[in-house]
Each structure stands twice: as structure tokens, then as C-alpha cells.
């Protein structure tokens, strides 16, 4: 797949484009590019960008977001760091303060996080699907594919001599695997600008990913200029290509070849596999659902806009539709989903949300459009609230069956058979997430990659990867976030429950040895919210960075093609319940706050009772006055 993308990007090189070094962001010459071509590193180490136009809208490839630094915002550009890294010699993971090795990641996981299955009475699975979907926008899969497919030998003899292999040892007295005999789980080091060959090995490893650092629905629209412009669009009415199944359900186009990424499709019945600008939509089950919905929502918006503005051509409709679709995803993420986890008041106080309902205009061109390395990493705490079984319900709320969510990774075919899409949609807002309680689901801790691996503890890998990024210890972040230095285990009182401080004392020699994620796993929640306080702090740091550094942020009044106040007010009406009413299969009734379980003050009601966007706010006076027929289409 990478080779294909590489070829396409070579074939489509645009005349007049400028070449930049992906790491430094500086302009380079054609000679430099030739050197990269020769070393096969052009795809990763070179950004090819058309000259910026300050009046142009958001580019699909993220370039020209910051006019002074045109590559920042594009793929393969460096992360920011909240705190500078700490490594041992040769940039190996740091050791304990005493010089000893830190405890094994799997040992820490089994000691600090219990395993069980406790449903949340508050949050729905839909909330977890959405947060996973928004993370997929800014990360890439190659670090997982690497140990599943490209270097499947990390636990074997051969792995010992491969620098990239970094498998996790399982202790002999492991509570689960003392019975299975498994003593090693696969893992590779994260790819960096160094391992890919962009910069020399004598500098601190800098992670490289193939997503854009911007929240711009990359999973729908892709990351490369060539991808969406040629692949997903139908070039009619601003719409994207779709296909109908025999029950009339609308899907993104499906590949017709057998060789695709949906490796777990149970053939011959299961054949569906999305053929979209990016393969991300076929990965995790939650992402897959969201991708189908946002893909359909694009056409829903385009049809409404076309009815209001009959004179708009395909290009205009497509551009405005994409802009609205991205804004809808951000509005739901920032204003509906995250506040229920993190506390609305907290987020207003910390400058992430505006409580005025109007514009939020705090663009700062000196802050680059980047993601902090810490952000996607601490989001992995969400693994602790992921339920293992995915439950399927019919539209009257009757439970039908369940399947482990991990069995649906790279298995889009399952969604396409037996009316499963209807039942998974209903299940998403009827089933609870896992409880926020220091207990993780056994599927997450033992078979997190489903049939793709024999054994996989997602949380052990999360913690172990932490170490390869060189994050300073938990106490340093705690001090960064809340000011007060933590010098001893006793200083953790009030921050972590006493019984968990006891465990920390048993497993770590010194308080400054505690790994960032380990500390977050056991921390008490932020007042006014449900998430660990250091998680809150590092997530908010990035959420604020997004609104400040993204020149095309949807709440800004003076970006190119900005929404006017009436349009922004319409965007602010949207909810996940409305989105499901508009494009979800068999959704006729739903609770208004669908990230929360239905119940008192959030009773299921007819979709007619849930607020709609009025697309007349986008009415263009240049078009003919609308007639009764188009009015009928909108309502
Ligand atoms: C570059 O990639 C091509 C095709 O995969 C391969 O044949 C060639 O050996 C590679 N060149 C270098 C310098 O690695
Ligand atoms: C850095 O080291 C890795 C592993 O030995 C190697 O694959 C990579 O090519 C090196 N990068 C550079 C720029 O020398
Ligand atoms: C739509 O966006 C593309 C890419 O940014 C741009 O080239 C084109 O001019 C835009 N078209 C309209 C009608 O706004
Ligand atoms: C899920 O996958 C596991 C293998 O990882 C398999 O043993 C199990 O039968 C599968 N469950 C279902 C319901 O498909
Ligand atoms: C490690 O990966 C290999 C190749 O995919 C697989 O055969 C092996 O079972 C994996 N190890 C575990 C513990 O899952």
C-alpha cells in the first residue's frame, strides 16, 4: 500500500511545487530530492507543496495551514513535546533512578490494573467509538502493522538481532500466562525520523506518523492532495461515491479485489471492504462505524446545500460540505463528548471552549499546527474503559447477540451481512462503555488484537511504547500540570488512593521512577470530571493547541471561507443523536444525549424532537430564489 501511495505521489508531482525537508520544514533543492529518491526515503522525508495562497481553504494534505511554515500541518512532520525527553545512553529507554532496569511493562500492568468486566451506568459505547475515531485522525497504524505483518519474528531468535524489535517479556508468575506458557508478546519500536533514515541517529528519536496533525477528518478525506481529488468524489452535486446494498443501505464504495486490508473477512459471505482515500476506515470496529456515518453525512449535507443553492457547482458544494462535515465532527467532539468526560466548566475555564455560543478567535501563528507526542499517547488510557463484547440490538431495544470488538478489526465484511450494521448502530447507543474504575476488560489485556495475534495486551504495549518515546516520569508531568513537586510516595496522597499508592511502593523503587502512563492508570479523577487529572491536563493542552494553531479552525470568524455567525450557530445545534437520526440505520428513536445512557432526563424520543441544522443559513443570494419544490426537499 505504501509503495502504491509512493508511486502515485511521484507520478502526480505538480509543476511549480516546492520541496521541503519533512523534519526541519526548510526548503530543499531538486538535488536533495534526487538523493532521497536514490535512498528510497522521498515518501517520508520530503514534503512537496504547492505555493501557499492565504485565501485558500483547508488543504486535504494539511499544508499551508501556517503561512510562515508551509509544511507544518502536513504528514510526516514532527510532533511537539510538552516536556523534553529523557533517555539512557544511545537513546535507549531510561533506567530507574538507582540505575537498575525499570520493572517489566507487563508486570506493572498486571499489578496496577485489575481485569474484569464492569459496565458503566453512565456512558455509552458510542462515546468510546467517537474518541477512538478522533484519535485515528492524527495517528497511524504502521507501528502496529510493523510487528503483526512486517516483522512478525520479534519473539523469535531472529528478533534478538533486529534493532526494531522490542518485544515484551511476560514474567514466569504472570497471573494468566503461568498457565499458557507464553513468555513474550510482540512489539516493535516506534518508527522515527531516524529509523526511516530522514535524520542522523545521533539525535533524540522523533516519532514519525503518516497522518496530518490536524483534526480534519483525515479518515474520510485522506491526507494527500491526490487521494480525495481522484478517489472518493463522485464529481456530481459535491458528493462522494457510494454504493447501495440489497436492503438499500448506503455504503462507501467497496473494493472489488480479493487482495485488500480486510484480512479477517470470513469469506465467501463477508466481502465488503471500504475503498476510501485511506485504509483507516477498515481498522477498528468503532472507527468503521463512524467512517460509514460521516461518509454518508457528507452526502446528506451536500444534498441539503444543493437544494438551498441550486446555482452552486460540484466543486463549491464539495468544498463547503467538507468544511461543514469537519466542523460537525469538531463541534461534537469538543462541545458534546469531551465535556461529559472532562467537565464542561473545567474546559471553559481552561480556554478550550467558549461559553458564549459565538466565535472563538484565539489564533496564534507563532504556535505551530502540531500534535504533542504526549496527546495520542495518554489517550491510550481509554483502553481501560473499552468494553470487550460489542452488543447488537434491534431497533426496539431487544438484545440479539454479541461479538468481541477485537474480532472485528480489519473485518468490514461483518458489518455488511445479516443486518449487522443496523444492530451495531442500535447497540452503539444502548450498550454502556466499561466503567471508569481501574479495571480493564480481559479482551483488551489478553487478546487486544483479536485473531491477528495469539496474545496481545494492549495496555502493556501502551506502557512499553511510552518508554521508547523518552517521556519524563509521571511526577514531572504532575508538577508541570499542577505546580506542586512530588518528592516522595507520601506526596501522592490525595492524588492517588492509598491502596494504589501501596502497590506503587511495592513495584517501583522511587517515586520518580513511576512511568507517565502508570501514574495516569491509578490517578484519581479530575474534580468535575471522570478522567484522571494528568490525562485531563495533557489532553486539554492539546485541545487548546488545536484551536490556537489551526488557521482553519471552524470557530474562527476570519479564516478563509469562514462561517458567519448564523452558520456557526447552526453548527452548534448538531449532536451525535442528530447525526444518527440523519444517517444511522434504523434510527427512528434515540436519547438526545446519545453519549450518555438513556434514562431519567435523557429519555429516548422520536428523531423529530431532536434539533436539526437549518441549511438556509448557507443560502447564497447569487442563486435563483428557491421554489416550493426545493423547500420541500429540505424539510
Ligand atoms: C528502493 O526500492 C526499490 C523497490 O522497492 C528497490 O528495488 C531498491 O533496491 C531500493 N533502493 C534502495 C537504495 O534501498
Ligand atoms: C539509524 O539506525 C537504524 C537502526 O540501526 C537504521 O535502520 C537507520 O537506517 C539509521 N538511520 C540513519 C539515518 O543512519
Ligand atoms: C475548492 O477547493 C479547492 C482546493 O482547496 C480549490 O482549488 C477550489 O478552487 C475550490 N473551489 C471553489 C469553487 O471554491
Ligand atoms: C474471536 O476470535 C478468537 C480468536 O482470537 C476466536 O477464538 C473466537 O472464536 C472469535 N469469536 C467470535 C464470536 O467470532
Ligand atoms: C508474534 O507474532 C507472530 C507472527 O504474527 C505470531 O505467530 C505469534 O503467535 C505472536 N506471538 C504472540 C504471543 O502472540
XYZ file of C-alpha atoms and ligand atoms in Angstrom:
705
model
C 0.000 0.000 0.000
C 2.801 2.381 0.911
C 4.540 1.631 -2.348
C 1.357 2.469 -4.227
C 0.996 5.792 -2.467
C 4.648 6.441 -3.163
C 4.202 5.788 -6.877
C 1.107 7.957 -7.084
C 2.868 10.820 -5.361
C 5.780 10.551 -7.760
C 3.552 10.413 -10.828
C 1.419 13.334 -9.757
C 4.200 15.740 -8.903
C 2.787 19.146 -9.550
C 4.627 21.713 -11.573
C 5.646 24.734 -9.543
C 5.620 22.737 -6.327
C 8.274 23.451 -3.722
C 10.186 20.728 -1.871
C 10.737 20.806 1.859
C 12.578 18.640 4.333
C 9.818 16.944 6.340
C 11.712 17.114 9.622
C 13.208 20.603 9.530
C 10.456 22.187 7.445
C 13.052 24.021 5.369
C 13.127 24.288 1.592
C 15.414 21.819 -0.203
C 16.747 21.580 -3.747
C 15.959 19.111 -6.521
C 19.417 17.655 -5.922
C 18.436 16.866 -2.323
C 15.248 15.251 -3.569
C 17.230 13.113 -6.003
C 19.377 11.928 -3.105
C 16.229 10.899 -1.239
C 14.854 9.206 -4.367
C 18.037 7.193 -4.529
C 17.763 6.170 -0.870
C 14.022 5.442 -1.192
C 13.276 7.996 1.530
C 11.386 10.618 -0.503
C 7.956 9.455 0.637
C 8.823 10.050 4.300
C 11.462 12.746 4.279
C 10.234 15.174 1.618
C 7.087 17.310 1.549
C 6.150 18.554 -1.891
C 3.908 21.557 -1.594
C 2.262 23.992 -3.944
C 2.883 27.655 -3.108
C 0.524 28.883 -0.394
C -2.427 31.152 -1.104
C -3.598 32.904 2.067
C -7.205 32.946 0.790
C -7.412 29.234 0.040
C -9.446 26.954 2.329
C -8.165 23.989 4.309
C -5.976 21.739 2.186
C -6.551 17.997 2.405
C -2.808 17.444 2.915
C -2.651 19.947 5.797
C -0.028 22.123 4.106
C -0.088 25.948 4.196
C -2.012 25.962 7.447
C 0.723 28.140 8.906
C 1.742 30.581 6.186
C 5.230 31.119 7.632
C 5.866 27.371 7.958
C 4.068 25.787 4.998
C 4.837 22.135 5.800
C 3.713 22.236 9.400
C 0.298 20.602 9.482
C 1.240 18.150 6.705
C 2.025 14.448 7.068
C 5.423 13.173 8.244
C 6.138 16.335 10.220
C 7.452 16.248 13.805
C 5.399 16.206 16.979
C 5.717 18.831 19.679
C 6.680 17.764 23.191
C 5.124 19.092 26.367
C 8.290 18.187 28.295
C 11.751 17.474 26.844
C 12.657 13.769 26.597
C 14.861 11.800 28.961
C 16.830 8.841 27.613
C 19.560 6.478 28.755
C 22.753 6.290 26.681
C 22.325 5.688 22.924
C 18.781 6.969 23.305
C 17.666 3.735 24.902
C 14.777 3.924 27.412
C 15.792 5.440 30.712
C 16.507 3.311 33.742
C 15.299 3.640 37.323
C 16.944 6.382 39.418
C 19.108 3.687 41.043
C 20.486 2.598 37.662
C 18.522 -0.668 37.743
C 16.142 -1.608 34.947
C 12.587 -0.381 35.415
C 10.010 -3.100 36.212
C 8.676 -5.044 33.214
C 5.732 -3.343 31.491
C 3.562 -6.463 31.721
C 4.337 -6.819 35.425
C 3.267 -3.220 36.060
C 0.099 -3.676 34.022
C -0.955 -6.773 35.962
C -0.171 -5.157 39.340
C -1.681 -1.732 38.716
C -4.787 -2.513 36.650
C -7.238 -5.247 37.597
C -9.033 -7.280 34.990
C -12.786 -7.728 34.838
C -15.916 -6.618 33.089
C -17.883 -3.837 34.764
C -20.301 -1.836 32.594
C -20.727 1.904 33.035
C -24.216 3.015 34.063
C -23.486 6.444 32.545
C -21.622 6.371 29.239
C -22.461 4.529 26.027
C -20.128 2.639 23.748
C -20.768 5.363 21.184
C -18.695 7.747 23.322
C -15.717 5.390 23.116
C -16.182 4.855 19.366
C -16.112 8.610 18.832
C -12.992 9.222 20.891
C -11.181 6.387 19.087
C -12.299 7.830 15.745
C -10.960 11.281 16.625
C -7.625 9.736 17.657
C -7.359 7.854 14.385
C -7.339 11.242 12.641
C -3.868 12.054 13.925
C -2.005 8.772 14.357
C -1.040 5.969 12.031
C -1.080 2.246 12.184
C 2.367 1.393 10.947
C 3.745 0.831 14.442
C 1.213 -1.977 14.961
C 1.333 -3.371 11.420
C 5.090 -3.467 11.858
C 5.052 -6.251 14.443
C 1.991 -8.055 13.097
C 2.956 -8.170 9.435
C 6.382 -6.786 8.572
C 8.494 -8.081 11.466
C 6.465 -10.991 12.842
C 9.562 -12.553 14.388
C 10.257 -10.268 17.346
C 9.696 -13.055 19.908
C 11.913 -15.469 17.971
C 15.701 -15.836 17.875
C 15.878 -13.567 14.849
C 14.210 -10.742 16.811
C 17.201 -10.536 19.155
C 19.395 -9.056 16.448
C 16.829 -6.725 14.881
C 17.142 -3.207 16.308
C 13.463 -2.528 15.646
C 12.249 -5.484 17.725
C 11.245 -4.580 21.268
C 9.083 -7.491 22.486
C 7.650 -7.541 25.991
C 8.665 -10.254 28.410
C 5.952 -11.950 30.453
C 7.089 -12.895 33.980
C 7.020 -16.589 34.947
C 4.462 -15.952 37.695
C 2.122 -13.918 35.468
C -1.450 -14.433 36.728
C -2.682 -15.550 33.294
C 0.304 -16.818 31.389
C 1.834 -19.024 34.083
C -0.781 -21.415 32.666
C -0.326 -20.705 28.951
C 3.457 -20.887 28.781
C 3.608 -17.699 26.684
C 6.585 -15.627 27.871
C 6.880 -12.996 25.153
C 4.492 -10.686 23.287
C 5.403 -8.997 20.036
C 6.262 -5.336 19.761
C 8.495 -3.133 17.640
C 9.978 0.259 18.386
C 8.021 3.231 17.095
C 9.225 4.408 13.679
C 11.124 7.661 13.894
C 12.686 10.186 11.549
C 15.904 8.354 12.411
C 14.793 4.759 11.732
C 13.220 5.834 8.432
C 16.520 7.481 7.501
C 15.496 11.158 7.378
C 17.892 12.382 10.048
C 21.024 11.080 11.711
C 20.959 8.622 14.600
C 22.880 10.918 16.947
C 19.780 12.907 17.935
C 16.844 12.055 20.226
C 14.386 9.749 18.385
C 11.495 11.753 16.924
C 8.344 9.824 16.117
C 7.051 9.893 12.529
C 3.430 9.169 11.506
C 1.583 9.354 8.234
C -1.459 11.330 9.383
C -1.783 15.076 9.389
C -1.582 16.540 12.908
C -4.807 18.470 12.248
C -8.290 17.333 13.203
C -9.626 17.388 9.664
C -11.484 14.077 9.177
C -8.443 12.511 7.510
C -10.057 9.091 7.852
C -12.775 10.313 5.464
C -10.944 12.750 3.199
C -7.423 11.342 3.259
C -4.093 13.029 3.805
C -2.786 13.543 0.305
C -3.937 16.037 -2.303
C -4.170 13.239 -4.818
C -6.244 10.930 -2.616
C -9.590 12.632 -2.346
C -9.455 14.634 -5.519
C -9.241 11.451 -7.565
C -10.673 8.673 -5.473
C -13.629 9.385 -3.217
C -15.516 12.111 -5.088
C -18.358 11.430 -7.466
C -17.879 14.892 -9.074
C -21.633 15.429 -9.049
C -23.512 17.650 -6.650
C -20.487 17.889 -4.344
C -20.977 14.284 -3.307
C -18.710 11.335 -2.538
C -19.142 7.973 -4.262
C -21.423 5.457 -2.611
C -23.000 2.115 -3.298
C -26.302 0.607 -2.157
C -26.726 -2.896 -0.778
C -29.773 -5.083 -1.460
C -31.596 -3.584 1.540
C -30.969 -0.036 0.330
C -28.244 0.794 2.849
C -25.715 3.377 1.686
C -22.018 2.453 1.940
C -18.697 3.879 0.902
C -17.564 2.090 -2.277
C -16.234 -1.412 -1.623
C -13.094 -2.833 -3.232
C -13.739 -5.378 -5.896
C -10.411 -7.133 -5.474
C -9.776 -10.008 -3.084
C -6.429 -8.544 -2.090
C -7.419 -5.892 0.422
C -6.788 -4.970 4.035
C -9.937 -6.681 5.391
C -7.895 -9.739 6.336
C -10.455 -11.119 8.786
C -13.439 -11.074 6.422
C -14.998 -14.536 6.686
C -15.275 -15.426 3.026
C -17.249 -16.185 0.988
C -20.144 -14.441 2.831
C -18.198 -11.400 4.065
C -16.798 -9.434 1.138
C -17.271 -5.761 1.984
C -14.109 -3.660 2.392
C -14.181 0.125 2.076
C -12.269 1.570 -0.838
C -11.652 5.051 0.517
C -8.843 7.594 0.306
C -7.309 5.986 3.421
C -7.431 2.421 4.704
C -8.053 3.629 8.265
C -11.807 3.119 7.919
C -11.414 -0.645 7.786
C -9.448 -0.938 11.020
C -11.140 -0.843 14.428
C -14.874 -1.519 14.677
C -15.684 1.827 16.310
C -13.785 3.743 13.641
C -15.541 1.707 10.962
C -18.995 2.708 12.205
C -18.033 6.371 12.446
C -16.500 6.323 8.972
C -19.671 4.961 7.401
C -21.734 7.596 9.198
C -19.502 10.574 8.328
C -19.185 9.365 4.735
C -22.984 9.300 4.437
C -23.241 12.592 6.321
C -21.110 14.250 3.665
C -23.769 13.456 1.050
C -26.562 14.385 3.434
C -25.035 17.870 3.806
C -24.295 18.186 0.079
C -27.921 17.416 -0.852
C -29.259 19.985 1.604
C -26.851 22.661 0.366
C -27.684 21.899 -3.262
C -31.385 22.325 -2.511
C -30.760 25.703 -0.871
C -28.280 26.843 -3.511
C -29.214 25.380 -6.900
C -26.577 27.502 -8.647
C -23.587 26.048 -6.791
C -21.399 23.758 -8.883
C -19.905 20.461 -7.768
C -16.652 21.988 -6.584
C -18.297 24.676 -4.482
C -20.738 22.190 -2.964
C -17.946 19.759 -2.211
C -15.747 22.365 -0.525
C -18.479 23.801 1.689
C -19.777 20.323 2.522
C -16.354 19.130 3.618
C -15.898 22.240 5.726
C -19.260 21.656 7.448
C -18.613 17.931 7.942
C -15.267 18.676 9.638
C -16.915 21.375 11.771
C -19.665 18.958 12.820
C -17.105 16.366 13.932
C -15.242 19.001 15.971
C -18.374 20.514 17.474
C -19.489 17.069 18.681
C -16.028 16.174 19.965
C -15.310 19.441 21.757
C -18.747 20.504 22.962
C -20.707 17.273 23.403
C -18.368 14.363 24.023
C -15.336 15.645 25.922
C -17.247 17.813 28.413
C -19.107 14.793 29.777
C -15.774 13.079 30.497
C -13.662 16.081 31.450
C -16.162 18.561 32.877
C -17.684 21.424 30.872
C -16.752 24.047 33.480
C -13.164 22.814 33.539
C -12.874 23.098 29.772
C -14.358 26.599 29.673
C -12.062 27.717 32.477
C -9.038 26.314 30.656
C -9.858 28.145 27.439
C -10.812 25.142 25.311
C -14.489 26.011 24.937
C -16.318 29.276 24.620
C -19.471 29.564 26.684
C -20.768 32.493 24.618
C -22.095 30.455 21.695
C -20.325 32.890 19.377
C -16.954 32.848 17.652
C -13.769 31.752 19.374
C -10.930 33.730 17.955
C -7.600 32.978 19.549
C -5.428 32.105 16.541
C -1.733 32.461 17.235
C 0.527 31.999 14.186
C 3.517 31.523 16.494
C 2.118 28.208 17.727
C 2.697 25.596 15.030
C -0.071 23.199 13.983
C 1.351 20.136 15.677
C 0.198 17.404 17.998
C 2.051 16.877 21.236
C 3.667 13.456 21.379
C 2.037 13.043 24.758
C -1.535 13.529 23.473
C -2.216 10.387 21.388
C -0.210 8.502 23.925
C -2.197 9.471 27.034
C -5.413 8.942 25.050
C -4.471 5.272 25.277
C -5.750 5.407 28.830
C -9.143 4.998 27.110
C -8.250 1.299 26.709
C -9.302 0.967 30.352
C -12.901 1.957 29.519
C -13.241 -0.159 26.377
C -15.777 -2.971 26.734
C -14.712 -6.279 25.198
C -18.006 -7.560 23.792
C -19.854 -5.482 21.246
C -23.575 -5.995 21.749
C -26.087 -5.971 18.930
C -29.687 -4.788 19.447
C -32.713 -4.401 17.214
C -34.492 -1.087 16.830
C -36.927 -1.854 19.630
C -34.050 -2.353 22.020
C -34.094 -6.143 22.155
C -30.648 -7.649 22.698
C -29.755 -10.071 19.900
C -26.132 -11.250 20.138
C -22.580 -10.135 20.831
C -19.112 -10.399 19.330
C -15.730 -9.422 20.802
C -14.920 -5.987 19.385
C -11.336 -7.154 18.807
C -12.618 -9.787 16.365
C -13.878 -7.043 14.060
C -10.540 -5.330 13.422
C -9.878 -5.313 9.659
C -13.181 -7.135 9.116
C -15.523 -4.688 7.402
C -17.307 -7.673 5.860
C -19.074 -8.413 9.142
C -20.820 -5.018 9.009
C -22.199 -5.840 5.571
C -24.014 -9.107 6.348
C -27.051 -10.258 8.371
C -28.320 -6.703 9.042
C -25.379 -6.397 11.454
C -24.943 -2.716 10.552
C -28.457 -1.978 11.848
C -27.868 -3.904 15.046
C -24.388 -2.468 15.695
C -25.787 1.042 15.207
C -28.565 0.404 17.717
C -26.076 -1.200 20.103
C -23.733 1.792 19.982
C -26.146 3.997 21.946
C -27.779 1.255 24.032
C -24.722 -0.590 25.367
C -22.682 1.006 28.153
C -18.936 1.578 27.871
C -16.795 -0.014 30.559
C -16.883 1.658 33.970
C -14.204 4.256 34.839
C -12.801 2.160 37.669
C -9.144 0.944 37.419
C -10.459 -2.309 35.880
C -9.745 -3.282 32.272
C -11.599 -5.763 30.089
C -9.854 -9.139 29.652
C -10.158 -8.874 25.867
C -8.112 -5.658 25.978
C -5.446 -7.176 28.218
C -5.139 -10.648 26.657
C -6.423 -10.563 23.077
C -6.373 -6.911 22.133
C -5.554 -7.597 18.514
C -8.056 -10.445 18.254
C -7.175 -13.161 15.793
C -4.257 -11.050 14.463
C -2.067 -12.173 17.390
C -2.143 -15.174 19.703
C -1.702 -12.972 22.772
C -1.809 -9.208 22.945
C -2.073 -6.944 25.987
C -2.788 -3.505 24.535
C -2.058 -1.777 27.821
C 1.309 -3.467 28.300
C 2.301 -2.274 24.839
C 0.965 1.207 25.617
C 3.217 1.435 28.643
C 6.235 -0.088 26.929
C 5.980 2.297 23.966
C 5.920 5.179 26.440
C 9.473 4.277 27.312
C 10.723 4.402 23.723
C 9.363 7.945 23.393
C 11.563 9.004 26.321
C 8.781 10.670 28.300
C 9.970 12.039 31.643
C 8.456 10.337 34.704
C 4.880 10.822 35.877
C 5.897 13.152 38.713
C 7.421 15.641 36.266
C 4.135 15.864 34.350
C 2.239 16.129 37.590
C 4.427 19.077 38.524
C 4.049 20.641 35.050
C 0.263 20.351 35.329
C -0.401 21.224 38.937
C 2.709 23.059 40.108
C 3.489 21.152 43.267
C 6.648 18.976 43.146
C 6.274 15.347 44.255
C 9.323 14.166 46.131
C 8.108 11.032 47.903
C 5.382 8.422 47.707
C 3.669 10.210 50.590
C 3.243 13.289 48.413
C 0.870 11.206 46.275
C -1.816 11.227 48.975
C -4.920 12.987 47.729
C -3.854 12.379 44.135
C -3.987 8.577 44.191
C -5.998 6.316 46.513
C -3.964 4.886 49.442
C -4.288 1.245 48.317
C -2.860 2.106 44.909
C -0.020 4.116 46.467
C 0.803 0.908 48.364
C 1.102 -1.010 45.090
C 3.242 1.735 43.534
C 5.607 1.489 46.525
C 5.877 -2.254 46.019
C 6.601 -2.135 42.307
C 8.750 0.995 41.932
C 11.890 1.765 43.926
C 11.418 5.533 43.920
C 8.534 7.880 43.236
C 10.450 9.439 40.320
C 10.556 6.033 38.611
C 6.789 5.923 38.019
C 6.062 5.824 34.278
C 3.748 8.515 32.910
C 1.015 6.097 31.860
C 1.315 4.002 35.023
C 0.647 7.123 37.087
C -2.352 8.006 34.931
C -3.783 4.479 35.263
C -4.018 4.794 39.051
C -4.770 8.504 39.447
C -7.996 9.877 40.898
C -10.295 11.742 38.501
C -10.182 15.495 37.964
C -12.772 17.297 40.109
C -15.863 17.889 37.990
C -14.968 15.101 35.555
C -14.358 11.374 35.249
C -10.848 11.190 33.762
C -7.503 11.055 35.614
C -6.236 14.557 36.338
C -2.935 14.298 34.458
C -4.811 12.796 31.497
C -7.107 15.810 31.679
C -4.179 18.222 31.743
C -2.289 16.729 28.799
C -5.421 16.318 26.685
C -6.552 19.889 27.375
C -3.076 21.154 26.498
C -3.522 19.682 23.007
C -7.175 20.636 22.605
C -6.208 24.237 23.260
C -3.235 23.983 20.910
C -5.621 22.836 18.161
C -7.869 25.864 18.461
C -4.930 28.276 18.698
C -2.686 26.854 15.994
C -5.145 25.738 13.292
C -5.699 28.712 10.973
C -8.786 26.963 9.573
C -10.378 26.164 12.950
C -14.153 26.182 12.469
C -14.945 28.643 15.283
C -12.800 31.437 13.814
C -14.519 34.428 12.180
C -11.694 35.477 9.837
C -10.385 32.268 8.293
C -10.793 31.797 4.516
C -14.472 30.956 3.773
C -15.312 31.346 7.480
C -18.799 30.584 8.731
C -20.830 33.640 9.567
C -22.436 33.816 12.993
C -25.748 32.378 11.775
C -23.953 29.412 10.199
C -21.818 28.785 13.275
C -24.983 28.845 15.389
C -26.467 26.126 13.179
C -23.298 24.023 13.549
C -23.606 24.407 17.307
C -27.031 22.728 17.239
C -25.672 19.422 15.998
C -25.458 16.405 18.284
C -24.395 12.813 17.774
C -28.063 11.870 18.185
C -28.995 14.143 15.267
C -26.225 12.687 13.140
C -27.500 9.165 13.805
C -31.076 10.246 13.103
C -29.914 11.632 9.747
C -27.665 8.790 8.601
C -27.815 5.885 11.100
C -29.520 2.666 10.005
C -32.977 2.113 11.545
C -32.541 5.039 13.944
C -36.012 6.497 14.474
C -35.826 6.917 18.232
C -32.764 7.825 20.301
C -31.892 9.595 23.535
C -30.981 13.297 22.925
C -27.593 12.859 24.622
C -26.516 9.653 22.953
C -23.055 9.526 24.560
C -24.954 9.030 27.827
C -27.216 6.101 28.508
C -30.926 6.696 28.115
C -32.773 7.254 31.352
C -34.096 9.963 33.594
C -33.792 13.394 31.885
C -32.400 11.666 28.781
C -35.372 9.584 27.611
C -35.439 8.110 24.149
C -37.625 10.168 21.862
C -38.566 10.402 18.229
C -35.929 11.859 15.903
C -38.462 14.587 15.064
C -37.866 16.038 18.509
C -34.108 16.379 18.080
C -32.643 19.711 16.904
C -31.655 19.976 13.227
C -29.200 22.127 11.320
C -31.095 24.603 9.147
C -29.062 24.809 5.949
C -30.832 28.005 4.894
C -28.077 29.736 6.872
C -25.884 28.914 3.851
C -28.282 30.464 1.354
C -26.361 32.278 -1.353
C -28.168 35.353 -2.674
C -26.489 34.816 -6.036
C -28.632 31.741 -6.691
C -32.184 31.950 -8.038
C -34.791 32.313 -5.332
C -35.747 28.800 -4.341
C -39.147 27.430 -5.349
C -41.577 25.367 -3.278
C -40.202 22.138 -4.592
C -36.687 22.650 -3.153
C -38.135 23.878 0.106
C -39.981 20.587 0.352
C -36.707 18.695 -0.123
C -35.048 20.367 2.840
C -37.844 19.737 5.269
C 14.367 1.219 -3.338
O 13.205 0.445 -3.504
C 13.212 -0.368 -4.641
C 11.857 -1.018 -4.802
O 11.348 -1.428 -3.578
C 14.331 -1.395 -4.507
O 14.388 -2.213 -5.665
C 15.659 -0.667 -4.320
O 16.668 -1.582 -4.031
C 15.575 0.325 -3.182
N 16.782 1.135 -3.170
C 17.485 1.372 -2.079
C 18.670 2.251 -2.259
O 17.194 0.913 -0.976
C 19.589 4.596 12.330
O 19.676 3.287 12.853
C 18.711 2.381 12.336
C 18.853 1.063 13.064
O 20.174 0.623 13.082
C 18.898 2.220 10.814
O 17.919 1.342 10.305
C 18.745 3.583 10.173
O 18.962 3.499 8.809
C 19.715 4.579 10.797
N 19.422 5.897 10.288
C 20.355 6.673 9.752
C 19.900 7.990 9.214
O 21.515 6.337 9.667
C -12.425 24.125 -3.755
O -11.220 23.808 -3.073
C -10.131 23.554 -3.933
C -8.980 23.062 -3.065
O -8.748 23.901 -1.973
C -9.796 24.811 -4.705
O -8.730 24.563 -5.588
C -11.022 25.241 -5.496
O -10.769 26.463 -6.131
C -12.228 25.385 -4.571
N -13.389 25.655 -5.403
C -14.342 26.514 -5.068
C -15.435 26.724 -6.053
O -14.318 27.125 -4.019
C -12.892 -14.247 18.097
O -11.557 -14.569 17.771
C -10.994 -15.618 18.530
C -9.556 -15.769 18.133
O -8.842 -14.624 18.504
C -11.766 -16.907 18.273
O -11.243 -17.942 19.070
C -13.244 -16.688 18.604
O -13.985 -17.814 18.248
C -13.784 -15.470 17.865
N -15.128 -15.209 18.340
C -16.163 -14.990 17.520
C -17.500 -14.831 18.149
O -16.018 -14.914 16.313
C 4.022 -12.925 17.491
O 3.789 -12.781 16.108
C 3.870 -13.999 15.381
C 3.651 -13.644 13.940
O 2.443 -12.952 13.742
C 2.829 -14.983 15.869
O 2.982 -16.212 15.222
C 2.984 -15.182 17.378
O 1.952 -16.004 17.848
C 2.939 -13.834 18.056
N 3.137 -14.025 19.488
C 2.132 -13.902 20.356
C 2.474 -14.148 21.786
O 1.004 -13.575 20.024
